[in-house]
mmCIF file of C-alpha atoms and ligand atoms in Angstrom:
data_model
loop_
_atom_site.group_PDB
_atom_site.id
_atom_site.type_symbol
_atom_site.label_atom_id
_atom_site.label_comp_id
_atom_site.label_asym_id
_atom_site.label_seq_id
_atom_site.Cartn_x
_atom_site.Cartn_y
_atom_site.Cartn_z
ATOM 1 C CA UNK S 1 97.509 77.353 103.134
ATOM 2 C CA UNK S 2 98.019 79.873 99.899
ATOM 3 C CA UNK S 3 100.575 82.598 100.854
ATOM 4 C CA UNK S 4 99.309 86.290 99.911
ATOM 5 C CA UNK S 5 101.687 87.906 97.741
ATOM 6 C CA UNK S 6 104.010 90.928 98.962
ATOM 7 C CA UNK S 7 102.572 94.163 98.561
ATOM 8 C CA UNK S 8 104.497 97.192 98.640
ATOM 9 C CA UNK S 9 103.052 100.579 99.217
ATOM 10 C CA UNK S 10 105.929 102.944 98.570
ATOM 11 C CA UNK S 11 105.932 106.929 99.540
ATOM 12 C CA UNK S 12 108.296 109.503 97.933
ATOM 13 C CA UNK S 13 109.050 113.229 99.607
ATOM 14 C CA UNK S 14 112.887 113.714 99.367
ATOM 15 C CA UNK S 15 112.796 116.879 96.973
ATOM 16 C CA UNK S 16 109.322 118.664 95.324
ATOM 17 C CA UNK S 17 107.601 115.577 93.142
ATOM 18 C CA UNK S 18 104.954 113.763 95.593
ATOM 19 C CA UNK S 19 104.879 110.466 94.590
ATOM 20 C CA UNK S 20 103.328 106.866 95.202
ATOM 21 C CA UNK S 21 104.053 104.161 93.512
ATOM 22 C CA UNK S 22 102.015 99.757 94.293
ATOM 23 C CA UNK S 23 104.535 97.029 93.836
ATOM 24 C CA UNK S 24 103.366 93.305 93.418
ATOM 25 C CA UNK S 25 106.087 90.568 93.982
ATOM 26 C CA UNK S 26 108.870 92.729 92.489
ATOM 27 C CA UNK S 27 105.825 93.879 89.536
ATOM 28 C CA UNK S 28 104.496 97.482 89.148
ATOM 29 C CA UNK S 29 100.912 97.833 89.624
ATOM 30 C CA UNK S 30 101.092 102.141 89.797
ATOM 31 C CA UNK S 31 103.617 105.038 90.022
ATOM 32 C CA UNK S 32 102.011 108.201 90.400
ATOM 33 C CA UNK S 33 103.782 111.270 90.410
ATOM 34 C CA UNK S 34 102.628 114.544 91.473
ATOM 35 C CA UNK S 35 105.371 117.297 90.215
ATOM 36 C CA UNK S 36 104.607 120.735 91.845
ATOM 37 C CA UNK S 37 104.956 123.722 89.553
ATOM 38 C CA UNK S 38 105.003 126.444 92.937
ATOM 39 C CA UNK S 39 108.803 126.458 92.206
ATOM 40 C CA UNK S 40 108.862 127.760 88.735
ATOM 41 C CA UNK S 41 108.402 131.401 89.383
ATOM 42 C CA UNK S 42 111.603 130.686 91.865
ATOM 43 C CA UNK S 43 114.612 130.047 89.946
ATOM 44 C CA UNK S 44 115.639 126.881 92.299
ATOM 45 C CA UNK S 45 112.985 124.892 94.623
ATOM 46 C CA UNK S 46 111.068 126.566 97.668
ATOM 47 C CA UNK S 47 111.708 123.897 100.733
ATOM 48 C CA UNK S 48 109.071 125.489 102.542
ATOM 49 C CA UNK S 49 106.684 125.731 99.858
ATOM 50 C CA UNK S 50 107.994 122.197 98.922
ATOM 51 C CA UNK S 51 106.239 120.263 102.314
ATOM 52 C CA UNK S 52 103.106 122.140 101.847
ATOM 53 C CA UNK S 53 102.609 121.208 98.491
ATOM 54 C CA UNK S 54 103.389 117.569 99.810
ATOM 55 C CA UNK S 55 100.737 118.314 102.319
ATOM 56 C CA UNK S 56 97.771 119.055 100.419
ATOM 57 C CA UNK S 57 98.810 115.924 97.449
ATOM 58 C CA UNK S 58 100.161 112.671 99.256
ATOM 59 C CA UNK S 59 96.462 111.953 100.276
ATOM 60 C CA UNK S 60 95.299 112.047 96.616
ATOM 61 C CA UNK S 61 98.392 110.418 95.066
ATOM 62 C CA UNK S 62 98.401 106.983 97.276
ATOM 63 C CA UNK S 63 94.527 107.229 96.157
ATOM 64 C CA UNK S 64 94.935 107.549 92.919
ATOM 65 C CA UNK S 65 97.907 104.899 93.615
ATOM 66 C CA UNK S 66 95.993 101.853 94.833
ATOM 67 C CA UNK S 67 93.006 102.911 92.995
ATOM 68 C CA UNK S 68 94.577 102.201 89.879
ATOM 69 C CA UNK S 69 96.404 99.214 90.985
ATOM 70 C CA UNK S 70 92.924 97.833 91.282
ATOM 71 C CA UNK S 71 93.521 96.842 94.905
ATOM 72 C CA UNK S 72 92.573 97.351 98.714
ATOM 73 C CA UNK S 73 94.368 98.981 101.408
ATOM 74 C CA UNK S 74 94.296 95.324 102.641
ATOM 75 C CA UNK S 75 95.904 93.433 100.807
ATOM 76 C CA UNK S 76 99.070 96.302 101.091
ATOM 77 C CA UNK S 77 101.350 94.131 102.835
ATOM 78 C CA UNK S 78 103.838 96.817 103.894
ATOM 79 C CA UNK S 79 104.767 100.489 103.365
ATOM 80 C CA UNK S 80 108.485 101.984 102.281
ATOM 81 C CA UNK S 81 109.376 105.523 102.627
ATOM 82 C CA UNK S 82 112.176 107.669 101.892
ATOM 83 C CA UNK S 83 114.139 108.926 104.682
ATOM 84 C CA UNK S 84 116.732 110.522 103.452
ATOM 85 C CA UNK S 85 118.914 112.112 102.072
ATOM 86 C CA UNK S 86 116.718 115.401 101.091
ATOM 87 C CA UNK S 87 114.480 117.960 102.095
ATOM 88 C CA UNK S 88 114.010 117.523 105.959
ATOM 89 C CA UNK S 89 110.847 118.791 105.696
ATOM 90 C CA UNK S 90 109.976 117.174 102.951
ATOM 91 C CA UNK S 91 110.752 114.069 104.083
ATOM 92 C CA UNK S 92 108.771 114.901 107.473
ATOM 93 C CA UNK S 93 106.286 114.957 104.892
ATOM 94 C CA UNK S 94 106.086 111.385 103.711
ATOM 95 C CA UNK S 95 107.832 109.899 106.464
ATOM 96 C CA UNK S 96 105.236 111.178 109.129
ATOM 97 C CA UNK S 97 102.921 109.403 106.303
ATOM 98 C CA UNK S 98 104.411 106.908 106.421
ATOM 99 C CA UNK S 99 104.611 105.748 109.492
ATOM 100 C CA UNK S 100 100.960 106.400 110.173
ATOM 101 C CA UNK S 101 99.219 104.564 107.530
ATOM 102 C CA UNK S 102 101.574 101.933 108.733
ATOM 103 C CA UNK S 103 100.324 102.096 112.781
ATOM 104 C CA UNK S 104 96.841 102.417 111.786
ATOM 105 C CA UNK S 105 97.051 99.599 109.009
ATOM 106 C CA UNK S 106 99.195 97.779 111.641
ATOM 107 C CA UNK S 107 101.295 96.988 108.717
ATOM 108 C CA UNK S 108 105.483 96.813 109.050
ATOM 109 C CA UNK S 109 107.160 99.566 108.034
ATOM 110 C CA UNK S 110 110.276 99.933 105.870
ATOM 111 C CA UNK S 111 113.042 103.352 105.214
ATOM 112 C CA UNK S 112 114.762 103.337 102.227
ATOM 113 C CA UNK S 113 117.274 105.199 101.111
ATOM 114 C CA UNK S 114 116.642 107.788 98.152
ATOM 115 C CA UNK S 115 119.448 107.008 96.280
ATOM 116 C CA UNK S 116 119.065 102.956 96.838
ATOM 117 C CA UNK S 117 116.621 103.847 95.234
ATOM 118 C CA UNK S 118 117.396 105.158 92.363
ATOM 119 C CA UNK S 119 119.872 102.371 91.530
ATOM 120 C CA UNK S 120 117.373 99.627 92.371
ATOM 121 C CA UNK S 121 114.986 101.122 90.005
ATOM 122 C CA UNK S 122 116.874 99.136 87.542
ATOM 123 C CA UNK S 123 114.637 96.169 89.012
ATOM 124 C CA UNK S 124 111.430 96.676 88.496
ATOM 125 C CA UNK S 125 109.135 94.421 86.517
ATOM 126 C CA UNK S 126 106.677 96.172 84.320
ATOM 127 C CA UNK S 127 102.862 94.814 84.467
ATOM 128 C CA UNK S 128 103.905 92.299 81.721
ATOM 129 C CA UNK S 129 106.650 90.294 82.759
ATOM 130 C CA UNK S 130 109.329 92.507 81.081
ATOM 131 C CA UNK S 131 112.824 93.343 83.037
ATOM 132 C CA UNK S 132 115.890 94.552 81.522
ATOM 133 C CA UNK S 133 117.586 94.020 85.064
ATOM 134 C CA UNK S 134 121.478 94.339 85.270
ATOM 135 C CA UNK S 135 123.897 91.038 86.233
ATOM 136 C CA UNK S 136 125.854 91.825 89.649
ATOM 137 C CA UNK S 137 128.386 93.002 89.694
ATOM 138 C CA UNK S 138 127.526 96.245 87.866
ATOM 139 C CA UNK S 139 128.421 99.970 88.270
ATOM 140 C CA UNK S 140 125.077 102.331 88.245
ATOM 141 C CA UNK S 141 126.263 106.245 87.334
ATOM 142 C CA UNK S 142 124.110 107.685 89.371
ATOM 143 C CA UNK S 143 123.515 110.910 89.118
ATOM 144 C CA UNK S 144 120.520 113.787 89.882
ATOM 145 C CA UNK S 145 120.024 116.675 91.317
ATOM 146 C CA UNK S 146 121.882 116.295 94.136
ATOM 147 C CA UNK S 147 124.786 113.661 93.827
ATOM 148 C CA UNK S 148 127.205 112.252 91.245
ATOM 149 C CA UNK S 149 128.565 108.782 92.313
ATOM 150 C CA UNK S 150 129.851 105.839 90.888
ATOM 151 C CA UNK S 151 128.872 102.874 92.958
ATOM 152 C CA UNK S 152 130.176 99.624 92.788
ATOM 153 C CA UNK S 153 126.556 97.326 93.181
ATOM 154 C CA UNK S 154 127.440 93.501 94.742
ATOM 155 C CA UNK S 155 124.007 92.720 95.291
ATOM 156 C CA UNK S 156 120.685 94.743 96.285
ATOM 157 C CA UNK S 157 121.385 96.059 99.418
ATOM 158 C CA UNK S 158 126.283 96.133 99.130
ATOM 159 C CA UNK S 159 127.501 98.833 97.773
ATOM 160 C CA UNK S 160 130.539 101.025 97.585
ATOM 161 C CA UNK S 161 130.288 104.584 96.567
ATOM 162 C CA UNK S 162 134.139 105.098 94.423
ATOM 163 C CA UNK S 163 133.730 108.109 93.362
ATOM 164 C CA UNK S 164 131.649 110.518 93.370
ATOM 165 C CA UNK S 165 131.251 114.648 93.177
ATOM 166 C CA UNK S 166 133.503 116.639 95.439
ATOM 167 C CA UNK S 167 131.142 119.474 94.573
ATOM 168 C CA UNK S 168 128.649 120.430 92.782
ATOM 169 C CA UNK S 169 126.031 117.377 91.414
ATOM 170 C CA UNK S 170 125.994 116.344 87.035
ATOM 171 C CA UNK S 171 122.815 117.914 87.474
ATOM 172 C CA UNK S 172 123.122 121.283 89.769
ATOM 173 C CA UNK S 173 125.640 122.142 86.742
ATOM 174 C CA UNK S 174 122.653 121.459 84.308
ATOM 175 C CA UNK S 175 120.063 123.510 86.560
ATOM 176 C CA UNK S 176 122.840 126.315 87.064
ATOM 177 C CA UNK S 177 123.828 126.448 83.598
ATOM 178 C CA UNK S 178 120.266 127.019 82.399
ATOM 179 C CA UNK S 179 119.979 129.752 85.158
ATOM 180 C CA UNK S 180 122.342 132.129 83.439
ATOM 181 C CA UNK S 181 121.039 131.090 80.609
ATOM 182 C CA UNK S 182 117.164 132.444 81.486
ATOM 183 C CA UNK S 183 116.084 129.039 80.760
ATOM 184 C CA UNK S 184 112.819 127.565 82.715
ATOM 185 C CA UNK S 185 113.778 125.998 86.348
ATOM 186 C CA UNK S 186 114.513 122.985 86.505
ATOM 187 C CA UNK S 187 117.010 123.672 83.482
ATOM 188 C CA UNK S 188 118.415 119.472 83.008
ATOM 189 C CA UNK S 189 115.269 119.215 81.020
ATOM 190 C CA UNK S 190 115.124 121.950 78.228
ATOM 191 C CA UNK S 191 118.509 122.509 77.812
ATOM 192 C CA UNK S 192 118.972 118.830 76.937
ATOM 193 C CA UNK S 193 116.090 119.909 74.259
ATOM 194 C CA UNK S 194 118.222 123.009 72.985
ATOM 195 C CA UNK S 195 121.504 121.223 72.912
ATOM 196 C CA UNK S 196 120.258 118.626 70.873
ATOM 197 C CA UNK S 197 119.485 121.644 68.064
ATOM 198 C CA UNK S 198 123.068 122.980 68.320
ATOM 199 C CA UNK S 199 126.800 122.189 67.785
ATOM 200 C CA UNK S 200 128.746 120.634 70.638
ATOM 201 C CA UNK S 201 131.564 121.612 69.469
ATOM 202 C CA UNK S 202 131.354 124.738 68.978
ATOM 203 C CA UNK S 203 132.465 126.559 72.363
ATOM 204 C CA UNK S 204 134.890 124.289 74.767
ATOM 205 C CA UNK S 205 134.853 124.469 78.093
ATOM 206 C CA UNK S 206 137.695 123.065 80.510
ATOM 207 C CA UNK S 207 137.619 119.712 82.125
ATOM 208 C CA UNK S 208 138.360 119.438 85.814
ATOM 209 C CA UNK S 209 141.010 117.509 87.718
ATOM 210 C CA UNK S 210 140.433 115.863 90.467
ATOM 211 C CA UNK S 211 142.049 112.999 91.686
ATOM 212 C CA UNK S 212 140.624 109.130 91.588
ATOM 213 C CA UNK S 213 137.178 108.451 90.509
ATOM 214 C CA UNK S 214 135.577 111.421 91.583
ATOM 215 C CA UNK S 215 134.097 114.539 89.939
ATOM 216 C CA UNK S 216 134.199 118.761 90.681
ATOM 217 C CA UNK S 217 131.914 120.644 88.398
ATOM 218 C CA UNK S 218 131.467 123.877 90.389
ATOM 219 C CA UNK S 219 134.454 125.732 87.795
ATOM 220 C CA UNK S 220 133.013 124.333 84.409
ATOM 221 C CA UNK S 221 129.121 126.505 86.099
ATOM 222 C CA UNK S 222 132.118 129.447 86.487
ATOM 223 C CA UNK S 223 134.391 129.206 83.849
ATOM 224 C CA UNK S 224 131.026 128.940 81.644
ATOM 225 C CA UNK S 225 129.683 132.014 83.571
ATOM 226 C CA UNK S 226 132.913 134.382 82.773
ATOM 227 C CA UNK S 227 132.683 132.972 79.416
ATOM 228 C CA UNK S 228 129.051 134.871 78.778
ATOM 229 C CA UNK S 229 129.891 137.547 80.765
ATOM 230 C CA UNK S 230 132.997 138.728 78.325
ATOM 231 C CA UNK S 231 130.887 137.675 74.945
ATOM 232 C CA UNK S 232 127.531 139.650 76.080
ATOM 233 C CA UNK S 233 130.019 142.956 76.499
ATOM 234 C CA UNK S 234 130.942 142.521 72.768
ATOM 235 C CA UNK S 235 127.378 140.981 71.975
ATOM 236 C CA UNK S 236 124.286 141.985 74.192
ATOM 237 C CA UNK S 237 122.693 139.863 72.118
ATOM 238 C CA UNK S 238 124.846 136.836 72.702
ATOM 239 C CA UNK S 239 122.880 134.391 73.882
ATOM 240 C CA UNK S 240 119.936 134.699 71.920
ATOM 241 C CA UNK S 241 121.686 134.319 69.363
ATOM 242 C CA UNK S 242 124.382 131.155 70.307
ATOM 243 C CA UNK S 243 120.922 129.485 72.230
ATOM 244 C CA UNK S 244 120.540 126.078 70.970
ATOM 245 C CA UNK S 245 124.912 126.263 70.616
ATOM 246 C CA UNK S 246 126.124 127.227 74.249
ATOM 247 C CA UNK S 247 123.234 124.486 75.178
ATOM 248 C CA UNK S 248 125.157 122.162 73.178
ATOM 249 C CA UNK S 249 128.834 122.654 74.484
ATOM 250 C CA UNK S 250 127.896 122.617 77.659
ATOM 251 C CA UNK S 251 125.818 119.328 78.016
ATOM 252 C CA UNK S 252 128.823 117.649 75.861
ATOM 253 C CA UNK S 253 131.214 119.179 78.542
ATOM 254 C CA UNK S 254 129.699 117.512 81.535
ATOM 255 C CA UNK S 255 128.741 113.759 79.790
ATOM 256 C CA UNK S 256 132.651 114.355 78.776
ATOM 257 C CA UNK S 257 133.309 114.691 82.835
ATOM 258 C CA UNK S 258 131.210 112.128 83.630
ATOM 259 C CA UNK S 259 132.299 109.118 80.920
ATOM 260 C CA UNK S 260 136.138 109.880 81.452
ATOM 261 C CA UNK S 261 135.952 108.866 85.016
ATOM 262 C CA UNK S 262 133.546 106.367 84.515
ATOM 263 C CA UNK S 263 135.324 104.875 81.485
ATOM 264 C CA UNK S 264 138.747 105.023 84.104
ATOM 265 C CA UNK S 265 135.844 102.590 87.035
ATOM 266 C CA UNK S 266 135.360 100.062 84.077
ATOM 267 C CA UNK S 267 138.839 99.724 83.901
ATOM 268 C CA UNK S 268 140.093 99.413 86.832
ATOM 269 C CA UNK S 269 137.432 97.416 88.174
ATOM 270 C CA UNK S 270 137.156 95.594 85.321
ATOM 271 C CA UNK S 271 133.803 95.461 85.225
ATOM 272 C CA UNK S 272 131.146 95.409 82.271
ATOM 273 C CA UNK S 273 128.018 95.574 83.412
ATOM 274 C CA UNK S 274 127.085 99.017 83.861
ATOM 275 C CA UNK S 275 124.243 100.804 84.666
ATOM 276 C CA UNK S 276 122.811 105.293 84.823
ATOM 277 C CA UNK S 277 119.907 106.350 87.435
ATOM 278 C CA UNK S 278 118.984 109.610 89.126
ATOM 279 C CA UNK S 279 117.338 112.343 86.951
ATOM 280 C CA UNK S 280 120.376 113.191 85.067
ATOM 281 C CA UNK S 281 120.321 109.863 83.440
ATOM 282 C CA UNK S 282 117.693 110.990 81.277
ATOM 283 C CA UNK S 283 120.001 113.706 79.327
ATOM 284 C CA UNK S 284 120.403 112.089 75.871
ATOM 285 C CA UNK S 285 123.934 112.470 75.293
ATOM 286 C CA UNK S 286 124.785 110.681 77.792
ATOM 287 C CA UNK S 287 121.723 107.775 76.666
ATOM 288 C CA UNK S 288 123.375 108.396 73.743
ATOM 289 C CA UNK S 289 127.379 108.033 73.904
ATOM 290 C CA UNK S 290 126.529 104.741 76.670
ATOM 291 C CA UNK S 291 124.506 103.375 73.816
ATOM 292 C CA UNK S 292 127.704 104.117 71.951
ATOM 293 C CA UNK S 293 129.528 101.621 74.169
ATOM 294 C CA UNK S 294 127.483 98.622 74.260
ATOM 295 C CA UNK S 295 128.527 96.428 72.394
ATOM 296 C CA UNK S 296 131.930 95.560 74.949
ATOM 297 C CA UNK S 297 129.611 96.379 77.725
ATOM 298 C CA UNK S 298 126.498 95.430 78.734
ATOM 299 C CA UNK S 299 124.895 98.689 79.435
ATOM 300 C CA UNK S 300 121.311 99.212 81.424
ATOM 301 C CA UNK S 301 119.416 101.713 81.496
ATOM 302 C CA UNK S 302 115.555 102.556 83.322
ATOM 303 C CA UNK S 303 112.705 103.467 81.817
ATOM 304 C CA UNK S 304 112.412 106.853 81.702
ATOM 305 C CA UNK S 305 109.800 107.196 84.148
ATOM 306 C CA UNK S 306 111.916 105.836 87.125
ATOM 307 C CA UNK S 307 114.843 107.639 86.200
ATOM 308 C CA UNK S 308 113.615 110.998 87.827
ATOM 309 C CA UNK S 309 112.946 110.763 91.465
ATOM 310 C CA UNK S 310 109.699 108.218 91.750
ATOM 311 C CA UNK S 311 107.982 105.961 94.688
ATOM 312 C CA UNK S 312 108.747 102.717 91.948
ATOM 313 C CA UNK S 313 111.777 102.644 93.254
ATOM 314 C CA UNK S 314 111.209 102.965 97.018
ATOM 315 C CA UNK S 315 108.528 100.253 96.530
ATOM 316 C CA UNK S 316 110.863 98.134 94.876
ATOM 317 C CA UNK S 317 113.393 98.761 97.338
ATOM 318 C CA UNK S 318 111.030 98.532 99.907
ATOM 319 C CA UNK S 319 110.365 94.684 98.645
ATOM 320 C CA UNK S 320 113.603 93.405 98.820
ATOM 321 C CA UNK S 321 113.684 95.007 102.286
ATOM 322 C CA UNK S 322 110.370 92.828 103.446
ATOM 323 C CA UNK S 323 112.371 89.118 101.715
ATOM 324 C CA UNK S 324 114.832 90.077 104.155
ATOM 325 C CA UNK S 325 112.187 91.210 106.674
ATOM 326 C CA UNK S 326 114.150 94.192 107.117
ATOM 327 C CA UNK S 327 111.259 96.691 108.998
ATOM 328 C CA UNK S 328 112.274 99.767 111.494
ATOM 329 C CA UNK S 329 110.107 100.972 114.131
ATOM 330 C CA UNK S 330 108.178 104.390 115.351
ATOM 331 C CA UNK S 331 110.915 106.147 116.714
ATOM 332 C CA UNK S 332 112.789 106.532 113.258
ATOM 333 C CA UNK S 333 113.805 109.738 111.629
ATOM 334 C CA UNK S 334 114.300 111.529 109.029
ATOM 335 C CA UNK S 335 118.398 111.707 107.792
ATOM 336 C CA UNK S 336 118.469 114.871 105.304
ATOM 337 C CA UNK S 337 122.176 113.409 104.612
ATOM 338 C CA UNK S 338 122.147 109.896 104.185
ATOM 339 C CA UNK S 339 124.960 108.390 102.820
ATOM 340 C CA UNK S 340 124.485 104.761 100.672
HETATM 341 O O1 KG4 Q 1 116.844 112.500 90.389
HETATM 342 P P1 KG4 Q 1 115.665 113.407 90.513
HETATM 343 O O2 KG4 Q 1 114.175 113.762 89.513
HETATM 344 O O3 KG4 Q 1 116.143 114.397 91.091
HETATM 345 C C1 KG4 Q 1 117.103 114.264 92.567
HETATM 346 O O4 KG4 Q 1 116.716 113.491 93.768
HETATM 347 O O5 KG4 Q 1 117.686 115.564 92.274
HETATM 348 O O6 KG4 Q 1 117.019 114.526 89.241
HETATM 349 C C2 KG4 Q 1 116.688 115.633 89.392
HETATM 350 C C3 KG4 Q 1 117.811 116.466 88.182
HETATM 351 C C4 KG4 Q 1 117.588 117.730 88.029
HETATM 352 O O7 KG4 Q 1 118.715 118.581 87.851
HETATM 353 C C5 KG4 Q 1 117.527 117.901 86.574
HETATM 354 O O8 KG4 Q 1 117.633 119.137 85.286
HETATM 355 C C6 KG4 Q 1 117.356 116.679 85.804
HETATM 356 O O9 KG4 Q 1 118.216 115.893 86.679
HETATM 357 N N1 KG4 Q 1 117.523 116.117 84.814
HETATM 358 C C7 KG4 Q 1 118.282 116.721 83.159
HETATM 359 C C8 KG4 Q 1 117.682 115.787 82.620
HETATM 360 N N2 KG4 Q 1 116.065 115.185 82.929
HETATM 361 C C9 KG4 Q 1 116.349 116.080 84.830
HETATM 362 N N3 KG4 Q 1 119.877 116.908 83.132
HETATM 363 C C10 KG4 Q 1 119.952 116.486 81.621
HETATM 364 N N4 KG4 Q 1 119.096 116.735 81.029
HETATM 365 C C11 KG4 Q 1 117.585 115.965 81.107
HETATM 366 N N5 KG4 Q 1 117.208 115.473 80.033
HETATM 367 ZN ZN1 ZN Q 2 116.592 111.306 93.161
#
C-alpha cells in the first residue's frame, strides 16, 4: 500500500501577524498571513489588541490556507504551532486553535520554537521544486523585532547561540529610531526605504563595545536621541530637512554592527556557510552587504515572505519534527520566553 504524504498545517501567532501554512513533504502549498493594522495608531504592538485580532483572523486564515493548498482538512497529517517566544496572549490563541484542531481531527500536535522556525525557513521548498538550502554547519544571523543572535546550526535540531544582544534587538533599534523620526509603525521597512535615498556617511554614530560575539543596540538609540535633540535646538526643522540622510546613517551603523560580529564569528568558527533569518533580513543594506561577501562565502538569504513572521517556517519545522516523531500533547502551555 502506498503511504500517504506528510502534510503539515503550520500556525503562527506569536506577535501581530496571524498566519497559517500548508507544507507537503517539505514543499510549500500555501502561506497566508493576515497583518494587523490596528496597532499603527499606537506606534507599537498593543498585546491585548493583538490577541483579539488573532481570534478574529485565525479561522479565516486557516480556511484560506487549506483552500489555496487544494487539500481537504482530512489529509492533514499533523498541526505545528508556535509555542514561544512571543506575547503570551497572542501565543494562547494559536496554541489553543492548534490543540483543538489536533483533538478534533485526531492527529498529532507539534510545538515549534519561533526562532527555530526562522532558521529552518531556509529549508522550505517551492512548489516548482526549487530550493536554496544551506549545508550544515552554517552560521545564521537571526535578526528580528525581538531577537538578535548568531546561531551555529549543525543539524535541523542541533543549534547553539554563540552571540546575542545584551539589550535591544536590531529590529527594535530600527523601530525605536523610526518612532523618534515620527515614521509610521513598524518603522524598519519605512526607514529602509528612506535610507535608500540618503547619504549613509552624513552623520556618524558610535559603535557599542561588547565582549565576545554579542550585540548591544540600546546605546545607539540613546545617541540618536541626544543627537536629534541637539540638532533640533539649532534648527527645529532638522529632521524634515535631513530625514533620508539620518535614516541612511542610522541604517549603516546598525548594519555595520551586525556585520562586524558576524565576520568575527566566521573567523572564530571557520564556517563559511552564512544564512540570515528574521524580519530584519528583509533590510536592503544588510542584503547588499551580505551579497558583496558571497565570493568567499556561501550566503543564503530567504525569500522575502519567509523573512518576516509567517507560518511556512513553522510548518517546515513541524515537518522535520514529524519525521522524528517529535510530538507533544494537549497539556502543553505557551512559553513566552522560550529559548532556541
Ligand atoms: O521576524 P519579525 O517579523 O517579527 C519578530 O519576530 O520580531 O521581525 C519584525 C522586525 C520589526 O522590528 C521590523 O521593523 C523589522 O523586522 N523589519 C525591518 C525591515 N523589514 C522588517 N527592519 C529593517 N529593514 C527592513 N526592511
Ligand atoms: Zn519573528
